[in-house]
Amino acid sequence: MQNYNAPLDDINFLLNDVLKLEDVLKLTKYKDLSGSLINAVLDEASKFASKRLSPLNVIGDKQGSHSKDSVTTTPEGFKEAYEQFVKNGWNSVPFSTEAGGQGLPWMVSTAISEMWSGANFAFALCPLLTQGAVELLENHGSAAQKEKYLRKLVSGEWTGTMCLTESAAGSDIGAVRTVAKKEGDKYLIKGQKIFITFGDHDYTDNIIHMVLARCEDAPEGIKGISLFIVPKALEDGSKNDIRVISIEQKLGIHGSPTAVLNFGDENGAVGYLVGEENHGIKYMFTMMNNARLAVGVEGIAIAEDSLQKAESFAAERVQGGLPIAKYPDVKRMLITIRSQTEAMRALSYYIGKCIDLSRNHEDEAVKEKYKEITDILIPVLKANATDMGFFMSSESMQVFGGVGYVEDYGIAQNLRDSRIAMIYEGTNGIQAMDLVKRKIIINDGRLFESLSVEVFELVQGSVFEDVVKDAIGKLVNATSEIRSMDDKKAEFKAYYYTRLFGVVMGGVMMAMSDKAIGADESGFFKLKRRTIKFYMDFLLPEVNYLHEIVVR
Ligand SMILES: Cc1cc2nc3c(=O)[nH]c(=O)nc-3n(C[C@H](O)[C@H](O)[C@H](O)COP(=O)(O)OP(=O)(O)OC[C@H]3O[C@@H](n4cnc5c(N)ncnc54)[C@H](O)[C@@H]3O)c2cc1C
């Protein structure tokens, strides 16, 4: 079976030539980093992904994670690979050096996390969640909490989870019923959380659960939710009152233990409040925003792996005396997958850059502008890139024909694994609501204004400037239409609008990529130019009907 290989040519091209990583490396925060150091890190990461993680991908799928008597076992080789992952410092890539991290820009760490998910989607989920927990603590934890938990989470000695979902509280987080009773300087937590990714495992001695619960006398709904740190092991080494009820049997990502956890069946699980009571949602959103970007990247990663599998198969499979890769319809499928994947990849690194600028630029106005752009683009990426990951895995299966449908080539696993990304971290329907109701309609459209000014500038000078500017114009028009609709109509159209947004942003990224190729027509660039041209001719025109649907 074709192993995953990180697409380093495209990653380097996008980071350096298209999206100008140098702008980020100029910031004081990154003054000690050089382009050559980053290239070396990317190179090492790609080796770890293809040699260490990718070979475990099928084993994870076949064996799955299991729990017996509240003890969870991950698939053969996962624990050792995690230990190596931590030892090599991969867990700490984007975090501040003060917290023991490597302090690399988000732009770069986004590319690296793509490699982990492309090589082994299920394995990569554990660091993904830990990363969210670190972000949350860095932003909202007290000095004492940072002292106690941050370094170990950053290094990967401990892992983190995100415990929101309950049987009656999924998209509606305000319906959380887990309770927290204050006892001195701590709280006792009681309730059941379901679907908790890496909620239990055999990698580490401790797991730090970030749990949403409701304090006594808290207001109903979202305004009464608080956030607690609930460690699996307490400071004296004893076990906290947390029980693994089961590990879910599910369609895909079998290697990732998805746990049902009971908190406080006996006396109550000991938890520590983060920030203030009833402000938990605000804090959790820090974690969710981070995770939403990472989940979007999962879609890109799995589409890339599916592309590699399909290309290699199509070069070898002979029908009618020819390798099927020679047939125009198979070429169409392959270039569709490549084009969709590369457009979304560029968008994810662009968001990574916006995060870096929003956090570390010296000028407050620039910071604010890139924060607004990040906020608006995260749901766009999450929804579009995860839809794309699933649909492009399906397209790859089509390239395989019948053998794609059986398990031998790994494409069936990709189809199964990729499906979850459209559901968790807020379903793609909820992303569309977030975009329309929280990012577009409110704030007098200021967030969109920042983005539209920027994207008109980004495509300036491209040979595709006119066609992409026309598409941006349609997005601007659809945006003002959606802002003028009543709530129900706007919600009904939100999916189409989000899709329109994604296709336009893909066009912007592809136009920028074309500009960066310049006159070079060799090897990688020749294929890149064809891929861009395909996007403009066959994918960008979707904007026309999506626009019509939204404004009708
Ligand atoms: C494998 C796996 C791993 C997971 N990992 C975690 C984890 O680590 N931590 C965690 O807390 N949770 C986790 N989840 C839970 C996941 O985030 C939820 O399943 C998801 O948010 C959807 O919630 P739900 O399943 O209750 O669906 P529901 O909320 O019941 O939604 C069902 C459908 O209704 C739609 N819908 C619901 N409300 C609205 C609305 N207001 N407007 C429009 N449409 C709406 C949804 O978009 C969806 O299509 C995981 C789930 C799975 C399957």
Short mmCIF file of C-alpha atoms and ligand atoms in Angstrom, two decimals, residues 129 162-165 169-172 194-197 250 253 258 420 423-427 429-430 433 491, ligand 1:
data_model
loop_
_atom_site.label_atom_id
_atom_site.label_comp_id
_atom_site.label_asym_id
_atom_site.label_seq_id
_atom_site.Cartn_x
_atom_site.Cartn_y
_atom_site.Cartn_z
CA LEU A 129 -6.47 18.11 21.44
CA MET A 162 -11.94 18.75 25.50
CA CYS A 163 -15.06 17.59 27.35
CA LEU A 164 -18.10 19.45 26.06
CA THR A 165 -20.51 16.92 24.65
CA ALA A 169 -25.84 18.74 24.73
CA GLY A 170 -24.12 18.53 21.33
CA SER A 171 -24.38 21.58 19.10
CA ASP A 172 -26.38 23.15 21.91
CA ILE A 194 -19.70 11.42 25.67
CA PHE A 195 -17.55 11.19 22.53
CA ILE A 196 -14.37 12.39 24.25
CA THR A 197 -11.44 12.04 21.87
CA LYS A 250 -17.38 3.78 15.10
CA ILE A 253 -10.56 6.72 13.15
CA THR A 258 -13.52 8.02 21.69
CA ILE A 420 -15.90 12.64 11.12
CA ILE A 423 -19.16 16.52 12.23
CA TYR A 424 -16.92 17.20 15.23
CA GLU A 425 -15.60 20.54 16.44
CA GLY A 426 -19.01 21.92 15.51
CA THR A 427 -20.76 20.32 12.53
CA GLY A 429 -23.84 23.29 9.53
CA ILE A 430 -22.86 24.96 12.80
CA MET A 433 -24.26 29.46 11.35
CA GLU A 491 -29.72 30.32 8.21
C1 LIG B 1 -15.55 10.47 16.82
C2 LIG B 1 -16.04 11.67 17.58
C3 LIG B 1 -15.15 12.41 18.35
C4 LIG B 1 -15.61 13.49 19.09
N1 LIG B 1 -14.74 14.15 19.92
C5 LIG B 1 -15.26 15.05 20.82
C6 LIG B 1 -14.44 15.58 21.87
O1 LIG B 1 -13.24 15.30 21.95
N2 LIG B 1 -15.03 16.40 22.78
C7 LIG B 1 -16.34 16.74 22.72
O2 LIG B 1 -16.79 17.48 23.57
N3 LIG B 1 -17.13 16.27 21.72
C8 LIG B 1 -16.63 15.44 20.79
N4 LIG B 1 -17.43 14.91 19.81
C9 LIG B 1 -18.81 15.35 19.71
C10 LIG B 1 -19.07 16.24 18.49
O3 LIG B 1 -18.42 17.46 18.63
C11 LIG B 1 -20.59 16.35 18.32
O4 LIG B 1 -21.04 15.09 17.87
C12 LIG B 1 -20.98 17.44 17.36
O5 LIG B 1 -20.67 18.70 17.88
C13 LIG B 1 -22.47 17.40 17.01
O6 LIG B 1 -23.26 17.26 18.15
P1 LIG B 1 -24.39 16.11 18.20
O7 LIG B 1 -23.71 14.85 17.80
O8 LIG B 1 -25.07 16.17 19.49
O9 LIG B 1 -25.37 16.48 17.03
P2 LIG B 1 -26.60 17.49 17.14
O10 LIG B 1 -26.18 18.72 17.84
O11 LIG B 1 -27.79 16.77 17.63
O12 LIG B 1 -26.80 17.86 15.61
C14 LIG B 1 -27.46 17.00 14.69
C15 LIG B 1 -27.71 17.80 13.40
O13 LIG B 1 -28.50 18.96 13.68
C16 LIG B 1 -27.84 20.14 13.28
N5 LIG B 1 -28.11 21.21 14.24
C17 LIG B 1 -28.12 21.13 15.59
N6 LIG B 1 -28.39 22.33 16.13
C18 LIG B 1 -28.54 23.19 15.10
C19 LIG B 1 -28.80 24.59 15.00
N7 LIG B 1 -28.96 25.35 16.09
N8 LIG B 1 -28.88 25.14 13.78
C20 LIG B 1 -28.69 24.39 12.69
N9 LIG B 1 -28.44 23.08 12.71
C21 LIG B 1 -28.36 22.47 13.90
C22 LIG B 1 -26.37 19.76 13.23
O14 LIG B 1 -25.62 20.59 12.34
C23 LIG B 1 -26.42 18.32 12.77
O15 LIG B 1 -26.50 18.27 11.38
C24 LIG B 1 -16.97 13.86 19.01
C25 LIG B 1 -17.86 13.13 18.22
C26 LIG B 1 -17.41 12.04 17.52
C27 LIG B 1 -18.41 11.23 16.72
#
